[in-house]
Short mmCIF file of N, CA, C and O in Angstrom, two decimals:
data_model
loop_
_atom_site.label_atom_id
_atom_site.label_comp_id
_atom_site.label_asym_id
_atom_site.label_seq_id
_atom_site.Cartn_x
_atom_site.Cartn_y
_atom_site.Cartn_z
N UNK A 2 83.21 117.83 111.76
CA UNK A 2 84.43 117.33 111.02
C UNK A 2 84.41 116.85 112.45
O UNK A 2 85.01 115.97 112.52
N UNK A 3 83.75 117.15 113.56
CA UNK A 3 83.64 115.96 115.08
C UNK A 3 84.11 115.06 115.21
O UNK A 3 84.54 114.26 115.22
N UNK A 4 82.80 114.00 113.41
CA UNK A 4 82.74 112.83 113.87
C UNK A 4 83.85 112.41 112.72
O UNK A 4 84.00 111.40 112.57
N UNK A 5 84.69 113.05 112.36
CA UNK A 5 85.83 112.23 111.24
C UNK A 5 86.39 110.81 111.88
O UNK A 5 86.28 109.90 111.37
N UNK A 6 86.99 111.56 113.35
CA UNK A 6 87.73 110.18 113.87
C UNK A 6 86.83 109.26 114.23
O UNK A 6 86.79 108.27 114.35
N UNK A 7 84.62 109.53 114.79
CA UNK A 7 84.80 108.56 115.47
C UNK A 7 84.11 107.61 114.07
O UNK A 7 84.56 106.58 114.07
N UNK A 8 84.28 108.42 112.54
CA UNK A 8 83.49 107.42 112.06
C UNK A 8 84.84 106.69 111.35
O UNK A 8 84.76 105.60 111.07
N UNK A 9 86.01 107.79 110.67
CA UNK A 9 87.33 106.77 110.51
C UNK A 9 87.52 105.13 111.41
O UNK A 9 87.83 104.24 111.26
N UNK A 10 87.06 105.17 112.74
CA UNK A 10 87.93 104.67 113.77
C UNK A 10 86.61 102.88 113.73
O UNK A 10 87.29 102.31 113.48
N UNK A 11 85.11 103.57 113.27
CA UNK A 11 84.20 102.47 112.67
C UNK A 11 84.25 101.84 111.10
O UNK A 11 84.08 100.99 111.81
N UNK A 12 85.01 102.80 110.58
CA UNK A 12 84.72 102.41 109.40
C UNK A 12 86.75 101.07 109.54
O UNK A 12 86.35 99.89 108.97
N UNK A 13 87.57 101.10 110.16
CA UNK A 13 87.86 100.66 109.91
C UNK A 13 87.91 98.92 111.62
O UNK A 13 88.23 98.23 110.67
N UNK A 14 87.26 99.35 112.33
CA UNK A 14 85.87 98.56 113.15
C UNK A 14 85.59 97.85 111.58
O UNK A 14 86.02 96.25 111.82
N UNK A 15 84.54 98.31 111.01
CA UNK A 15 83.80 96.87 110.06
C UNK A 15 84.68 96.41 109.25
O UNK A 15 84.25 95.60 108.46
N UNK A 16 85.49 97.28 108.64
CA UNK A 16 85.69 95.90 108.38
C UNK A 16 87.31 95.61 108.20
O UNK A 16 88.29 95.18 107.82
N UNK A 17 87.98 95.44 109.31
CA UNK A 17 88.36 94.79 110.05
C UNK A 17 90.18 94.77 109.59
O UNK A 17 90.73 93.90 109.02
N UNK A 18 90.19 96.00 109.98
CA UNK A 18 91.78 96.55 108.92
C UNK A 18 92.14 96.97 110.26
O UNK A 18 91.82 97.74 111.28
N UNK A 19 93.64 96.86 110.27
CA UNK A 19 94.01 97.09 111.52
C UNK A 19 95.24 98.72 111.05
O UNK A 19 95.44 99.00 109.63
N UNK A 20 95.95 99.42 111.83
CA UNK A 20 96.21 100.37 110.91
C UNK A 20 97.52 100.36 110.31
O UNK A 20 97.87 100.46 109.08
N UNK A 21 97.96 99.47 110.19
CA UNK A 21 99.16 98.75 109.26
C UNK A 21 98.66 98.20 108.41
O UNK A 21 99.48 98.67 106.99
N UNK A 22 97.68 97.72 108.79
CA UNK A 22 97.70 97.03 107.20
C UNK A 22 97.33 98.21 105.77
O UNK A 22 96.89 98.15 105.41
N UNK A 23 96.17 98.98 107.04
CA UNK A 23 95.57 100.66 106.45
C UNK A 23 96.96 101.31 105.87
O UNK A 23 96.52 101.57 104.79
N UNK A 24 97.58 101.63 106.01
CA UNK A 24 99.05 102.05 105.80
C UNK A 24 99.97 101.51 104.72
O UNK A 24 100.04 102.37 103.94
N UNK A 25 99.62 99.87 104.89
CA UNK A 25 100.89 99.92 103.62
C UNK A 25 99.49 99.64 102.62
O UNK A 25 100.22 99.81 101.25
N UNK A 26 97.91 99.64 102.77
CA UNK A 26 97.10 99.43 101.98
C UNK A 26 96.95 100.96 100.60
O UNK A 26 96.69 101.43 99.87
N UNK A 27 96.98 101.94 101.90
CA UNK A 27 96.96 103.37 101.44
C UNK A 27 97.60 104.43 101.95
O UNK A 27 97.86 105.51 100.89
N UNK A 28 99.02 103.98 102.08
CA UNK A 28 100.66 104.54 101.77
C UNK A 28 99.78 106.52 103.22
O UNK A 28 101.03 107.31 102.61
N UNK A 29 99.94 105.22 104.21
CA UNK A 29 99.15 106.76 104.64
C UNK A 29 100.05 105.90 105.87
O UNK A 29 99.27 105.21 107.10
N UNK A 30 101.24 107.05 107.13
CA UNK A 30 101.60 106.70 108.59
C UNK A 30 100.81 106.12 109.04
O UNK A 30 99.94 106.82 109.42
N UNK A 31 100.84 104.38 109.86
CA UNK A 31 100.16 104.98 110.67
C UNK A 31 99.92 106.39 112.28
O UNK A 31 98.55 105.67 112.84
N UNK A 32 101.10 107.11 112.49
CA UNK A 32 101.43 107.82 113.17
C UNK A 32 100.36 109.10 113.18
O UNK A 32 99.68 109.34 113.57
N UNK A 33 100.28 108.94 111.13
CA UNK A 33 98.91 109.61 111.20
C UNK A 33 98.04 109.47 110.78
O UNK A 33 96.63 110.26 111.12
N UNK A 34 97.58 108.19 110.58
CA UNK A 34 95.84 107.88 110.37
C UNK A 34 95.91 108.21 112.02
O UNK A 34 94.70 107.62 112.55
N UNK A 35 96.80 107.78 113.46
CA UNK A 35 96.28 108.09 114.69
C UNK A 35 95.97 109.22 115.20
O UNK A 35 95.21 109.38 115.38
N UNK A 36 96.00 110.54 114.54
CA UNK A 36 96.18 111.78 114.32
C UNK A 36 94.53 111.56 113.91
O UNK A 36 94.01 112.89 114.95
N UNK A 37 93.89 110.90 113.68
CA UNK A 37 92.71 111.07 112.28
C UNK A 37 91.84 110.73 113.05
O UNK A 37 90.50 111.69 113.55
N UNK A 38 92.24 109.76 113.96
CA UNK A 38 91.43 109.31 115.00
C UNK A 38 91.18 109.80 115.91
O UNK A 38 90.47 109.84 116.37
N UNK A 39 92.34 110.67 116.01
CA UNK A 39 91.92 111.59 117.42
C UNK A 39 91.59 113.24 116.94
O UNK A 39 90.95 114.15 117.82
N UNK A 40 91.24 113.52 115.33
CA UNK A 40 89.68 114.61 114.97
C UNK A 40 90.78 115.20 113.91
O UNK A 40 90.29 115.58 113.63
N UNK A 41 92.30 115.04 114.02
CA UNK A 41 92.70 116.10 112.32
C UNK A 41 92.79 115.72 111.53
O UNK A 41 92.04 114.68 111.06
N UNK A 42 92.08 116.36 110.86
CA UNK A 42 91.42 115.91 109.11
C UNK A 42 92.67 116.52 107.98
O UNK A 42 93.70 117.50 108.58
N UNK A 43 92.12 115.62 107.42
CA UNK A 43 93.92 115.16 106.78
C UNK A 43 93.18 116.54 105.30
O UNK A 43 92.41 116.63 105.76
N UNK A 44 94.69 116.25 104.53
CA UNK A 44 94.49 116.69 103.37
C UNK A 44 93.27 116.43 101.80
O UNK A 44 93.16 115.26 102.67
N UNK A 45 92.79 116.80 101.91
CA UNK A 45 91.97 116.02 100.34
C UNK A 45 92.40 115.20 100.09
O UNK A 45 91.82 114.38 99.24
N UNK A 46 94.11 115.19 99.50
CA UNK A 46 94.81 113.55 98.42
C UNK A 46 94.44 112.59 99.90
O UNK A 46 93.46 111.26 99.64
N UNK A 47 94.31 112.70 101.25
CA UNK A 47 94.65 111.62 102.06
C UNK A 47 92.97 111.11 101.50
O UNK A 47 92.70 110.53 102.51
N UNK A 48 92.19 112.41 102.17
CA UNK A 48 90.41 112.28 102.37
C UNK A 48 90.72 111.15 101.40
O UNK A 48 89.20 110.86 101.40
N UNK A 49 90.71 111.67 99.93
CA UNK A 49 90.01 111.34 99.01
C UNK A 49 90.43 110.00 98.91
O UNK A 49 89.98 108.45 98.20
N UNK A 50 91.48 109.76 99.27
CA UNK A 50 92.48 107.52 99.40
C UNK A 50 91.42 106.99 100.52
O UNK A 50 91.31 105.79 99.76
N UNK A 51 91.21 107.62 101.35
CA UNK A 51 91.03 107.16 102.66
C UNK A 51 89.09 106.64 102.31
O UNK A 51 88.43 105.52 102.32
N UNK A 52 88.76 107.54 102.19
CA UNK A 52 87.20 107.56 101.56
C UNK A 52 87.34 106.55 99.97
O UNK A 52 86.37 105.36 99.76
N UNK A 53 88.36 106.48 99.07
CA UNK A 53 87.74 105.13 97.66
C UNK A 53 88.58 103.90 98.85
O UNK A 53 87.89 102.94 98.53
N UNK A 54 89.54 103.56 99.73
CA UNK A 54 89.70 102.36 99.97
C UNK A 54 88.58 101.18 101.11
O UNK A 54 87.99 100.84 100.93
N UNK A 55 87.81 102.71 101.78
CA UNK A 55 86.27 102.55 102.26
C UNK A 55 85.09 102.82 101.67
O UNK A 55 84.33 102.31 102.42
N UNK A 56 85.12 102.70 100.21
CA UNK A 56 84.48 103.07 99.56
C UNK A 56 82.75 103.55 99.90
O UNK A 56 81.82 103.22 100.08
N UNK A 57 83.61 104.88 100.32
CA UNK A 57 82.81 105.79 101.05
C UNK A 57 81.87 107.25 99.99
O UNK A 57 83.26 107.07 99.61
N UNK A 58 81.73 107.13 99.83
CA UNK A 58 81.47 109.75 100.31
C UNK A 58 82.20 110.35 101.35
O UNK A 58 82.29 109.62 102.08
N UNK A 59 82.56 111.08 100.42
CA UNK A 59 83.75 112.05 101.08
C UNK A 59 82.26 112.70 102.26
O UNK A 59 82.87 113.05 104.33
N UNK A 60 81.37 112.75 102.24
CA UNK A 60 80.32 113.55 102.66
C UNK A 60 79.82 112.73 104.18
O UNK A 60 79.80 112.85 105.37
N UNK A 61 79.87 111.05 103.49
CA UNK A 61 79.94 110.47 104.73
C UNK A 61 81.03 110.27 105.94
O UNK A 61 80.40 110.05 106.89
N UNK A 62 82.21 110.16 105.36
CA UNK A 62 83.32 110.29 105.67
C UNK A 62 84.21 111.11 107.04
O UNK A 62 83.78 110.85 108.15
N UNK A 63 82.89 112.61 106.77
CA UNK A 63 83.24 113.39 106.65
C UNK A 63 81.92 113.42 108.29
O UNK A 63 81.76 114.83 108.45
N UNK A 64 80.64 113.40 108.21
CA UNK A 64 79.40 113.30 109.00
C UNK A 64 78.91 114.28 108.52
O UNK A 64 77.64 114.02 109.13
N UNK A 65 78.95 114.47 107.28
CA UNK A 65 78.08 115.75 105.99
C UNK A 65 76.74 114.74 106.19
O UNK A 65 75.68 114.95 105.74
N UNK A 66 76.64 113.45 106.37
CA UNK A 66 75.59 112.17 104.77
C UNK A 66 75.54 110.83 106.28
O UNK A 66 76.03 110.45 106.78
N UNK A 67 74.85 110.42 106.14
CA UNK A 67 74.71 109.43 107.11
C UNK A 67 75.05 108.61 106.02
O UNK A 67 74.93 106.57 105.85
N UNK A 68 74.38 108.47 104.66
CA UNK A 68 74.69 107.30 103.22
C UNK A 68 76.10 107.13 102.75
O UNK A 68 76.69 108.43 102.54
N UNK A 69 76.88 106.08 102.99
CA UNK A 69 77.60 105.35 102.71
C UNK A 69 78.06 106.54 101.15
O UNK A 69 79.40 107.03 101.10
N UNK A 70 77.51 105.03 100.14
CA UNK A 70 77.43 105.35 98.55
C UNK A 70 78.05 105.63 98.41
O UNK A 70 79.76 106.48 98.66
N UNK A 71 78.50 104.70 97.78
CA UNK A 71 79.94 103.44 96.96
C UNK A 71 80.68 104.38 95.91
O UNK A 71 79.61 104.84 95.00
N UNK A 72 82.10 105.61 96.30
CA UNK A 72 82.36 106.71 94.74
C UNK A 72 83.71 106.04 95.04
O UNK A 72 83.91 105.27 95.84
N UNK A 73 84.07 106.66 94.30
CA UNK A 73 86.05 106.58 93.89
C UNK A 73 86.33 107.83 92.84
O UNK A 73 85.60 108.10 92.17
N UNK A 74 86.97 108.57 94.06
CA UNK A 74 87.43 109.82 93.23
C UNK A 74 88.67 109.66 93.32
O UNK A 74 89.40 109.37 93.31
N UNK A 75 88.17 110.89 92.13
CA UNK A 75 89.65 110.87 90.96
C UNK A 75 90.79 111.70 91.11
O UNK A 75 91.70 111.70 91.28
N UNK A 76 90.38 112.55 91.34
CA UNK A 76 90.66 113.91 91.65
C UNK A 76 90.44 115.68 92.02
O UNK A 76 88.89 115.60 92.26
N UNK A 77 90.76 115.92 92.57
CA UNK A 77 91.13 117.65 93.14
C UNK A 77 90.77 118.54 92.11
O UNK A 77 92.46 118.77 91.90
N UNK A 78 90.06 119.09 91.38
CA UNK A 78 90.26 120.36 90.36
C UNK A 78 90.32 121.71 90.75
O UNK A 78 89.29 122.04 90.85
N UNK A 79 91.41 122.24 91.12
CA UNK A 79 90.87 123.64 91.70
C UNK A 79 90.27 124.92 91.57
O UNK A 79 89.20 125.37 91.25
N UNK A 80 90.70 124.73 89.74
CA UNK A 80 89.42 125.64 89.09
C UNK A 80 88.31 124.65 88.43
O UNK A 80 87.52 126.26 89.21
N UNK A 81 87.86 123.62 88.64
CA UNK A 81 86.51 122.66 88.59
C UNK A 81 85.75 123.67 89.92
O UNK A 81 84.73 123.94 90.01
N UNK A 82 86.90 123.49 91.29
CA UNK A 82 85.91 123.99 92.92
C UNK A 82 85.62 125.38 92.39
O UNK A 82 84.05 125.89 93.29
N UNK A 83 86.51 126.41 91.89
CA UNK A 83 86.31 127.44 91.70
C UNK A 83 84.65 128.53 90.82
O UNK A 83 84.20 128.65 91.89
N UNK A 84 84.73 127.50 90.42
CA UNK A 84 83.38 127.72 89.10
C UNK A 84 81.77 126.62 90.37
O UNK A 84 81.01 128.23 89.77
N UNK A 85 82.65 125.82 90.78
CA UNK A 85 81.03 125.27 90.76
C UNK A 85 80.76 126.76 92.09
O UNK A 85 79.40 126.77 92.99
N UNK A 86 82.00 127.03 93.46
CA UNK A 86 81.93 127.34 94.71
C UNK A 86 81.84 128.53 94.16
O UNK A 86 80.52 129.17 94.17
N UNK A 87 81.33 129.24 92.62
CA UNK A 87 81.24 130.91 92.59
C UNK A 87 79.22 130.72 92.05
O UNK A 87 78.73 131.66 92.37
N UNK A 88 79.14 129.33 91.50
CA UNK A 88 78.30 129.31 90.73
C UNK A 88 77.33 129.19 92.70
O UNK A 88 75.83 129.33 92.03
N UNK A 89 77.11 127.74 93.26
CA UNK A 89 77.23 128.06 94.29
C UNK A 89 76.44 129.79 94.70
O UNK A 89 75.34 130.40 95.42
N UNK A 90 77.86 130.25 95.10
CA UNK A 90 77.30 131.92 95.79
C UNK A 90 76.34 132.31 94.66
O UNK A 90 75.68 133.25 95.73
N UNK A 91 76.57 133.02 93.93
CA UNK A 91 75.52 133.28 92.53
C UNK A 91 73.97 132.56 92.86
O UNK A 91 73.46 133.82 92.95
N UNK A 92 74.20 131.41 93.39
CA UNK A 92 72.12 130.56 93.47
C UNK A 92 71.85 131.58 95.00
O UNK A 92 70.96 130.66 95.21
N UNK A 93 72.88 131.56 96.09
CA UNK A 93 72.40 131.99 97.09
C UNK A 93 72.64 133.54 97.05
O UNK A 93 72.29 133.82 97.90
N UNK A 94 72.66 134.21 95.89
CA UNK A 94 72.32 135.13 95.85
C UNK A 94 74.00 136.36 97.43
O UNK A 94 73.20 137.02 97.55
N UNK A 95 74.96 136.01 97.64
CA UNK A 95 76.08 136.18 98.12
C UNK A 95 77.48 136.39 97.40
O UNK A 95 77.77 135.37 96.28
N UNK A 96 77.72 137.02 98.31
CA UNK A 96 79.06 137.33 97.29
C UNK A 96 80.43 136.88 97.85
O UNK A 96 79.57 136.55 99.12
N UNK A 97 81.37 136.35 97.95
CA UNK A 97 82.56 135.33 98.24
C UNK A 97 82.75 136.33 98.92
O UNK A 97 83.31 136.19 100.31
N UNK A 98 83.32 137.97 98.91
CA UNK A 98 83.87 138.78 100.75
C UNK A 98 82.28 138.67 101.05
O UNK A 98 82.82 138.21 102.85
N UNK A 99 81.77 138.76 101.07
CA UNK A 99 79.85 138.60 102.79
C UNK A 99 80.01 136.87 102.58
O UNK A 99 80.32 136.57 103.90
N UNK A 100 79.99 136.10 102.40
CA UNK A 100 80.25 134.11 102.69
C UNK A 100 81.92 134.38 103.06
O UNK A 100 81.11 133.48 104.37
N UNK A 101 82.90 134.81 102.96
CA UNK A 101 83.74 134.97 103.24
C UNK A 101 84.30 134.76 105.10
O UNK A 101 84.35 134.52 105.93
N UNK A 102 83.37 136.12 105.03
CA UNK A 102 82.68 137.24 106.21
C UNK A 102 82.16 136.01 107.67
O UNK A 102 82.54 136.14 108.82
N UNK A 103 81.17 135.59 106.63
CA UNK A 103 80.01 134.72 107.23
C UNK A 103 80.59 133.37 108.20
O UNK A 103 80.13 133.29 109.29
N UNK A 104 81.35 132.99 107.56
CA UNK A 104 81.70 131.41 107.63
C UNK A 104 83.22 131.64 108.74
O UNK A 104 83.54 130.99 109.31
N UNK A 105 84.15 133.26 108.79
CA UNK A 105 85.74 133.03 109.25
C UNK A 105 86.29 132.70 107.57
O UNK A 105 86.83 131.88 108.70
N UNK A 106 86.16 133.22 106.35
CA UNK A 106 86.92 132.28 105.86
C UNK A 106 88.47 133.78 105.66
O UNK A 106 87.52 135.25 105.44
N UNK A 107 89.73 133.55 105.31
CA UNK A 107 90.62 134.81 105.03
C UNK A 107 89.51 135.25 103.38
O UNK A 107 89.77 134.35 102.44
N UNK A 108 89.49 136.45 102.93
CA UNK A 108 88.72 136.63 101.86
C UNK A 108 89.77 137.56 100.53
O UNK A 108 89.48 136.65 100.05
N UNK A 109 90.89 136.32 100.97
CA UNK A 109 91.85 136.39 99.80
C UNK A 109 92.72 135.46 98.94
O UNK A 109 92.79 135.16 98.62
N UNK A 110 91.47 133.87 99.96
CA UNK A 110 91.35 133.03 99.75
C UNK A 110 90.75 132.69 98.29
O UNK A 110 91.36 131.60 97.62
N UNK A 111 89.83 133.40 97.69
CA UNK A 111 89.67 133.12 96.47
C UNK A 111 90.97 133.52 95.25
O UNK A 111 90.77 132.33 94.71
N UNK A 112 91.50 134.53 96.22
CA UNK A 112 92.55 135.40 94.50
C UNK A 112 93.61 134.12 95.01
O UNK A 112 94.50 133.21 93.74
N UNK A 113 94.12 133.15 95.88
CA UNK A 113 95.09 132.60 96.04
C UNK A 113 94.12 130.61 95.35
O UNK A 113 95.54 129.65 94.85
N UNK A 114 93.35 130.82 95.40
CA UNK A 114 92.78 129.20 95.24
C UNK A 114 92.82 129.93 93.65
O UNK A 114 93.01 129.39 93.06
N UNK A 115 92.27 130.62 93.04
CA UNK A 115 92.39 131.42 91.45
C UNK A 115 93.87 130.82 91.05
O UNK A 115 94.84 130.63 89.66
N UNK A 116 95.42 131.03 91.75
CA UNK A 116 96.21 131.10 91.61
C UNK A 116 97.03 129.60 91.54
O UNK A 116 98.55 128.86 91.09
N UNK A 117 95.50 128.64 91.85
CA UNK A 117 96.27 127.49 92.35
C UNK A 117 96.67 126.81 93.30
O UNK A 117 96.45 125.23 92.75
N UNK A 118 96.27 127.29 94.04
CA UNK A 118 96.80 126.59 95.35
C UNK A 118 95.05 126.56 95.33
O UNK A 118 94.54 127.05 95.70
N UNK A 119 94.84 125.13 96.22
CA UNK A 119 94.36 124.43 96.59
C UNK A 119 93.26 124.75 98.17
O UNK A 119 94.35 124.54 98.52
N UNK A 120 92.26 124.37 98.28
CA UNK A 120 91.83 125.17 100.09
C UNK A 120 92.09 123.74 100.48
O UNK A 120 92.17 122.04 100.04
N UNK A 121 92.28 123.66 102.05
CA UNK A 121 92.34 122.41 103.40
C UNK A 121 90.65 121.73 102.99
O UNK A 121 89.84 122.70 102.39
N UNK A 122 90.97 120.81 103.31
CA UNK A 122 89.82 119.58 103.53
C UNK A 122 89.12 120.16 104.75
O UNK A 122 87.40 120.74 104.62
N UNK A 123 89.75 121.15 105.62
CA UNK A 123 88.11 121.63 106.24
C UNK A 123 87.84 123.07 105.96
O UNK A 123 87.12 123.18 106.09
N UNK A 124 88.71 123.39 105.09
CA UNK A 124 87.73 125.27 104.55
C UNK A 124 86.19 124.21 103.35
O UNK A 124 85.43 125.01 103.55
N UNK A 125 86.83 123.48 102.69
CA UNK A 125 86.04 122.52 101.61
C UNK A 125 84.82 122.05 102.37
O UNK A 125 83.04 122.80 101.79
N UNK A 126 84.81 121.29 103.46
CA UNK A 126 83.88 121.13 104.56
C UNK A 126 83.20 122.29 104.75
O UNK A 126 81.36 122.16 105.27
N UNK A 127 83.77 123.32 105.59
CA UNK A 127 82.95 124.10 106.16
C UNK A 127 81.92 124.96 105.05
O UNK A 127 80.86 125.15 105.07
N UNK A 128 82.98 125.01 103.79
CA UNK A 128 82.13 125.65 102.96
C UNK A 128 80.59 124.33 102.47
O UNK A 128 79.57 125.38 102.31
N UNK A 129 80.99 123.25 102.37
CA UNK A 129 79.97 122.76 101.76
C UNK A 129 78.23 122.61 103.16
O UNK A 129 77.80 122.54 102.24
N UNK A 130 79.07 122.75 104.03
CA UNK A 130 77.84 122.84 105.28
C UNK A 130 76.72 124.24 105.57
O UNK A 130 76.29 123.86 105.19
N UNK A 131 77.90 125.07 104.66
CA UNK A 131 77.12 126.37 104.99
C UNK A 131 76.46 127.44 103.78
O UNK A 131 75.34 127.55 103.85
N UNK A 132 76.72 126.14 102.06
CA UNK A 132 76.38 126.32 101.01
C UNK A 132 74.96 124.83 101.47
O UNK A 132 74.09 125.37 100.39
N UNK A 133 74.92 124.00 102.41
CA UNK A 133 73.97 123.56 101.55
C UNK A 133 74.83 122.37 101.00
O UNK A 133 73.12 121.40 100.39
N UNK A 134 75.65 122.67 100.30
CA UNK A 134 75.44 121.14 99.06
C UNK A 134 77.01 120.17 100.02
O UNK A 134 77.56 119.99 101.02
N UNK A 135 76.65 119.48 98.75
CA UNK A 135 77.83 118.05 99.55
C UNK A 135 78.76 117.99 98.52
O UNK A 135 79.22 119.08 97.88
N UNK A 136 79.65 118.05 99.60
CA UNK A 136 81.11 118.06 99.02
C UNK A 136 81.78 117.17 98.02
O UNK A 136 82.48 117.60 97.52
N UNK A 137 80.50 116.31 97.74
CA UNK A 137 80.68 115.03 96.37
C UNK A 137 81.20 116.44 94.82
O UNK A 137 81.59 116.29 94.35
N UNK A 138 80.15 117.27 94.99
CA UNK A 138 80.20 118.65 93.87
C UNK A 138 81.56 118.73 93.11
O UNK A 138 81.79 119.54 92.68
N UNK A 139 82.29 119.05 95.13
CA UNK A 139 83.73 119.85 94.28
C UNK A 139 84.81 119.29 93.70
O UNK A 139 85.77 119.15 93.71
N UNK A 140 84.37 117.40 93.92
CA UNK A 140 85.44 116.46 93.14
C UNK A 140 85.00 115.78 92.05
O UNK A 140 84.17 115.60 91.82
N UNK A 141 86.30 115.16 91.27
CA UNK A 141 86.42 114.85 90.31
C UNK A 141 85.61 112.59 90.49
O UNK A 141 85.98 112.21 91.30
N UNK A 142 83.59 112.86 90.62
CA UNK A 142 84.58 111.17 90.85
C UNK A 142 84.07 110.10 89.59
O UNK A 142 83.40 110.37 88.48
N UNK A 143 84.14 109.12 90.20
CA UNK A 143 84.06 107.42 88.72
C UNK A 143 83.52 106.96 89.69
O UNK A 143 83.55 106.62 90.55
N UNK A 144 82.84 106.60 89.26
CA UNK A 144 81.46 105.76 89.17
C UNK A 144 81.43 104.29 88.55
O UNK A 144 82.26 103.67 87.98
#
């Protein structure tokens, strides 16, 4: 996660685009983009928008992969995420409760997700990183 601001900065430079242009094309305020450049993690929707704009995977954008992988993110479905998350836990033979304790998540977060509340991007990154899976598997992707 610490790499996000640096990677975003590199992508902006590579694409020869200003914060004003990125604001206009992505609908994200330049003041917020400045915070992202300093390491603030965006919400899920903004993360997908930035990845789509720069034609890269979320794993690349957040420094979890060196491969850029041209992807297009359509949406984030919380219920699909829960299914994938629980399946990953099962394959790792660990309960949500133990996993949450291990990585510092609130144990009640699963109930919140099941009630329709989406996890934040930092939580998704933490989960993917600790389960050794790709962020992309949690998102609907169009090629």
